[in-house]
Short mmCIF file of C-alpha atoms in Angstrom, two decimals:
data_model
loop_
_atom_site.label_atom_id
_atom_site.label_comp_id
_atom_site.label_asym_id
_atom_site.label_seq_id
_atom_site.Cartn_x
_atom_site.Cartn_y
_atom_site.Cartn_z
CA UNK A 1 118.67 63.76 70.97
CA UNK A 2 115.66 66.00 70.32
CA UNK A 3 114.50 67.19 66.92
CA UNK A 4 111.52 69.30 65.88
CA UNK A 5 109.50 68.11 62.89
CA UNK A 6 108.85 71.69 61.81
CA UNK A 7 108.87 71.60 58.01
CA UNK A 8 105.84 73.31 56.43
CA UNK A 9 103.07 70.92 55.35
CA UNK A 10 99.37 71.22 54.62
CA UNK A 11 96.71 68.65 55.56
CA UNK A 12 93.33 69.62 54.09
CA UNK A 13 92.90 73.31 54.86
CA UNK A 14 95.22 73.27 57.89
CA UNK A 15 98.70 74.70 57.47
CA UNK A 16 101.43 73.04 59.49
CA UNK A 17 103.82 75.92 59.02
CA UNK A 18 103.24 77.33 62.51
CA UNK A 19 106.29 77.33 64.79
CA UNK A 20 106.60 74.39 67.16
CA UNK A 21 105.27 74.80 70.65
CA UNK A 22 107.38 75.81 73.65
CA UNK A 23 108.70 72.55 75.16
CA UNK A 24 107.16 72.58 78.66
CA UNK A 25 106.97 69.04 80.13
CA UNK A 26 103.42 67.85 80.77
CA UNK A 27 104.38 64.23 81.43
CA UNK A 28 107.83 63.25 82.66
CA UNK A 29 108.49 59.54 82.14
CA UNK A 30 111.46 58.10 84.02
CA UNK A 31 112.76 54.51 83.71
CA UNK A 32 109.33 53.16 82.82
CA UNK A 33 109.23 49.37 82.40
CA UNK A 34 106.16 47.20 81.71
CA UNK A 35 105.86 43.43 82.10
CA UNK A 36 103.05 40.91 81.59
CA UNK A 37 103.25 37.75 83.70
CA UNK A 38 106.91 38.64 84.40
CA UNK A 39 107.66 38.89 80.65
CA UNK A 40 109.14 42.35 80.18
CA UNK A 41 107.90 44.11 77.03
CA UNK A 42 109.22 47.61 77.72
CA UNK A 43 112.37 48.56 79.57
CA UNK A 44 113.68 51.75 81.17
CA UNK A 45 111.99 54.33 78.94
CA UNK A 46 112.65 57.95 79.88
CA UNK A 47 111.32 60.97 78.00
CA UNK A 48 109.31 64.16 78.43
CA UNK A 49 105.94 64.64 76.72
CA UNK A 50 105.55 68.37 76.05
CA UNK A 51 102.40 70.33 76.87
CA UNK A 52 100.22 71.26 73.89
CA UNK A 53 102.46 69.36 71.47
CA UNK A 54 101.89 66.24 69.39
CA UNK A 55 104.35 63.41 70.03
CA UNK A 56 104.40 60.44 67.64
CA UNK A 57 105.59 57.01 68.82
CA UNK A 58 107.04 55.07 65.90
CA UNK A 59 108.70 51.68 65.51
CA UNK A 60 107.85 48.09 64.53
CA UNK A 61 105.00 46.03 66.01
CA UNK A 62 105.75 44.45 69.36
CA UNK A 63 108.25 47.01 70.65
CA UNK A 64 106.05 48.28 73.49
CA UNK A 65 104.39 51.39 72.08
CA UNK A 66 100.85 50.38 73.07
CA UNK A 67 102.09 49.20 76.48
CA UNK A 68 103.67 52.63 76.92
CA UNK A 69 100.28 54.30 76.30
CA UNK A 70 98.47 51.82 78.56
CA UNK A 71 100.85 52.56 81.42
CA UNK A 72 100.40 56.33 81.06
CA UNK A 73 96.71 56.21 81.96
CA UNK A 74 97.00 53.06 84.07
CA UNK A 75 95.01 50.76 81.82
CA UNK A 76 97.71 48.27 82.85
CA UNK A 77 95.88 48.16 86.21
CA UNK A 78 93.07 46.29 84.44
CA UNK A 79 95.31 43.60 82.89
CA UNK A 80 95.88 40.52 85.11
CA UNK A 81 99.59 39.97 85.73
CA UNK A 82 100.67 43.37 84.35
CA UNK A 83 103.27 45.27 86.37
CA UNK A 84 104.96 48.64 85.92
CA UNK A 85 108.19 50.06 87.29
CA UNK A 86 109.54 53.59 87.20
CA UNK A 87 107.62 56.85 87.45
CA UNK A 88 105.32 58.96 85.29
CA UNK A 89 104.97 62.48 86.64
CA UNK A 90 101.84 64.39 85.61
CA UNK A 91 102.38 68.01 86.58
CA UNK A 92 104.82 66.81 89.24
CA UNK A 93 102.67 63.99 90.71
CA UNK A 94 103.60 60.34 90.16
CA UNK A 95 100.52 58.70 88.60
CA UNK A 96 101.49 55.32 90.12
CA UNK A 97 101.15 56.59 93.69
CA UNK A 98 98.35 54.78 95.54
CA UNK A 99 96.81 58.14 96.42
CA UNK A 100 96.09 58.84 92.71
CA UNK A 101 92.55 57.81 91.74
CA UNK A 102 92.69 55.92 88.43
CA UNK A 103 89.21 57.03 87.31
CA UNK A 104 90.06 60.69 87.85
CA UNK A 105 93.40 60.16 86.09
CA UNK A 106 91.65 58.71 83.02
CA UNK A 107 89.42 61.76 82.89
CA UNK A 108 92.59 63.86 82.56
CA UNK A 109 94.26 61.41 80.17
CA UNK A 110 91.87 60.12 77.49
CA UNK A 111 92.53 57.14 75.21
CA UNK A 112 91.57 56.40 71.59
CA UNK A 113 92.05 52.83 70.39
CA UNK A 114 93.10 51.34 67.07
CA UNK A 115 89.64 50.04 66.20
CA UNK A 116 86.63 52.33 66.73
CA UNK A 117 84.68 51.07 69.75
CA UNK A 118 81.45 53.03 70.16
CA UNK A 119 78.96 51.70 72.69
CA UNK A 120 75.94 49.87 71.16
CA UNK A 121 73.78 52.88 72.09
CA UNK A 122 72.61 56.05 70.37
CA UNK A 123 75.10 58.73 69.32
CA UNK A 124 73.83 60.99 72.13
CA UNK A 125 74.09 58.31 74.83
CA UNK A 126 77.66 57.45 73.78
CA UNK A 127 78.66 60.91 74.98
CA UNK A 128 76.14 61.28 77.82
CA UNK A 129 77.22 58.04 79.52
CA UNK A 130 80.77 59.10 80.48
CA UNK A 131 79.47 62.51 81.57
CA UNK A 132 76.89 60.90 83.85
CA UNK A 133 79.57 58.57 85.24
CA UNK A 134 81.51 61.69 86.24
CA UNK A 135 78.52 63.33 87.90
CA UNK A 136 77.07 65.54 85.13
CA UNK A 137 73.28 65.13 85.29
CA UNK A 138 71.64 68.41 84.23
CA UNK A 139 70.12 68.06 80.73
CA UNK A 140 71.10 71.50 79.41
CA UNK A 141 74.70 70.98 80.54
CA UNK A 142 74.78 67.51 79.00
CA UNK A 143 73.43 68.78 75.67
CA UNK A 144 75.90 71.66 75.60
CA UNK A 145 78.92 69.49 76.32
CA UNK A 146 77.79 66.87 73.77
CA UNK A 147 77.40 69.49 71.03
CA UNK A 148 80.80 71.04 71.84
CA UNK A 149 82.56 67.65 71.72
CA UNK A 150 80.90 66.70 68.42
CA UNK A 151 81.88 70.06 66.93
CA UNK A 152 85.46 69.60 68.14
CA UNK A 153 85.51 66.19 66.46
CA UNK A 154 84.14 67.66 63.21
CA UNK A 155 81.05 65.45 63.46
CA UNK A 156 78.25 67.79 64.55
CA UNK A 157 77.01 68.78 61.08
CA UNK A 158 76.89 65.13 60.03
CA UNK A 159 74.91 63.80 63.01
CA UNK A 160 73.03 66.73 64.60
CA UNK A 161 69.71 65.57 63.10
CA UNK A 162 70.11 61.94 64.18
CA UNK A 163 71.59 62.04 67.67
CA UNK A 164 69.20 59.32 68.81
CA UNK A 165 70.19 56.96 65.98
CA UNK A 166 72.47 53.98 66.71
CA UNK A 167 76.16 54.86 66.82
CA UNK A 168 76.97 51.54 65.16
CA UNK A 169 75.15 52.71 62.01
CA UNK A 170 77.88 55.34 61.42
CA UNK A 171 80.71 54.72 58.96
CA UNK A 172 84.10 53.59 60.30
CA UNK A 173 85.57 57.08 60.07
CA UNK A 174 82.54 58.62 61.76
CA UNK A 175 82.69 55.99 64.53
CA UNK A 176 86.34 56.86 65.20
CA UNK A 177 85.51 60.57 65.36
CA UNK A 178 82.63 59.73 67.72
CA UNK A 179 85.11 57.90 69.96
CA UNK A 180 87.36 60.97 69.85
CA UNK A 181 84.36 63.14 70.76
CA UNK A 182 83.56 60.73 73.61
CA UNK A 183 87.07 61.29 74.97
CA UNK A 184 86.92 65.06 74.40
CA UNK A 185 83.55 65.43 76.18
CA UNK A 186 85.33 64.86 79.52
CA UNK A 187 87.68 67.77 78.67
CA UNK A 188 90.96 65.84 79.11
CA UNK A 189 94.36 67.51 79.23
CA UNK A 190 96.11 64.68 77.38
CA UNK A 191 94.86 62.43 74.57
CA UNK A 192 96.54 59.08 73.86
CA UNK A 193 95.86 57.66 70.39
CA UNK A 194 96.82 54.10 69.46
CA UNK A 195 97.01 53.98 65.64
CA UNK A 196 93.69 55.86 65.29
CA UNK A 197 93.76 55.74 61.48
CA UNK A 198 94.92 52.16 60.86
CA UNK A 199 91.38 50.79 60.37
CA UNK A 200 90.23 53.73 58.21
CA UNK A 201 90.23 54.50 54.49
CA UNK A 202 92.55 57.29 53.22
CA UNK A 203 89.80 59.96 53.14
CA UNK A 204 88.67 59.20 56.70
CA UNK A 205 92.32 59.10 57.80
CA UNK A 206 92.88 62.59 56.39
CA UNK A 207 89.81 63.88 58.29
CA UNK A 208 91.11 62.38 61.56
CA UNK A 209 94.61 63.78 60.92
CA UNK A 210 93.15 67.25 60.40
CA UNK A 211 91.26 66.86 63.69
CA UNK A 212 94.46 65.85 65.51
CA UNK A 213 96.25 68.91 64.13
CA UNK A 214 93.41 71.20 65.31
CA UNK A 215 93.90 69.87 68.85
CA UNK A 216 97.52 71.03 68.95
CA UNK A 217 98.00 73.79 71.51
CA UNK A 218 94.74 72.85 73.28
CA UNK A 219 95.66 69.30 74.26
CA UNK A 220 98.81 67.26 74.66
CA UNK A 221 98.56 64.42 72.14
CA UNK A 222 100.58 61.17 72.03
CA UNK A 223 99.92 59.12 68.90
CA UNK A 224 101.21 55.66 67.99
CA UNK A 225 101.57 55.31 64.22
CA UNK A 226 103.28 52.96 61.77
CA UNK A 227 102.86 55.60 59.07
CA UNK A 228 106.05 57.68 58.99
CA UNK A 229 104.49 60.18 56.58
CA UNK A 230 101.64 60.67 59.06
CA UNK A 231 104.12 61.22 61.90
CA UNK A 232 105.91 63.80 59.77
CA UNK A 233 102.64 65.59 58.95
CA UNK A 234 101.15 65.83 62.44
CA UNK A 235 103.91 65.57 65.06
CA UNK A 236 106.18 68.10 66.76
CA UNK A 237 108.27 65.29 68.26
CA UNK A 238 108.89 61.64 67.47
CA UNK A 239 109.99 58.83 69.80
CA UNK A 240 111.53 55.84 68.03
CA UNK A 241 111.07 52.46 69.74
CA UNK A 242 112.87 49.23 68.76
CA UNK A 243 113.32 45.68 69.99
CA UNK A 244 116.68 45.00 71.65
CA UNK A 245 117.24 41.57 73.20
CA UNK A 246 113.49 40.90 72.75
CA UNK A 247 112.50 43.89 74.89
CA UNK A 248 111.05 47.18 73.66
CA UNK A 249 113.31 50.17 74.23
CA UNK A 250 113.36 53.85 73.34
CA UNK A 251 116.17 54.39 70.84
CA UNK A 252 115.86 58.09 70.07
CA UNK A 253 113.56 61.04 70.79
#
């Protein structure tokens, strides 16, 4: 079953009364299963993630939501003993094919984690480092992309005069927005967010929610949240996961 969450809401100054986006599949997940050391944590999940829309993954802890995100940008490759089955089609290409370069995939599919994790470097170098890793070297280009990403994350006005200050000196909410900017600086098509507000105070959470809403239409966003009110405020679609026979399964979308 598929339902739009299209009731009118307002978060900050952003109205959520716009019509839902046209459901064009960006990711097509088919029979996705994830196991760690042969212990299956997610079984036979199939759903479409729609382009430009926000999809919330909801359900209790331990039902495989984070493993679902990790499989989508192949972070499971980095976990010893982790295996995946099934397919995830990104614009018609199975991301698990050996011909797909994982680094290039993660540039297209960014990830934001539950706890802010800025590098112990300056604010500027937090954003310059991934750009340099992907071959951007020219200073003017670097500065332009860094400013754009910080503006997109709603952080530019707060940090523009201290870009060479330590990122770890920022508040928790600012650190999370810096991590979002660090993902956005690579211009991804899809952004995966694993409970991005769970470690933040209510005011910082509202700022991050407003940012997520501003990304709708530009990016495809998948967000794990335990906050049903948050899912209702930001999401076009919701996927409900649950434990059945000690394995995480998709119950309804």
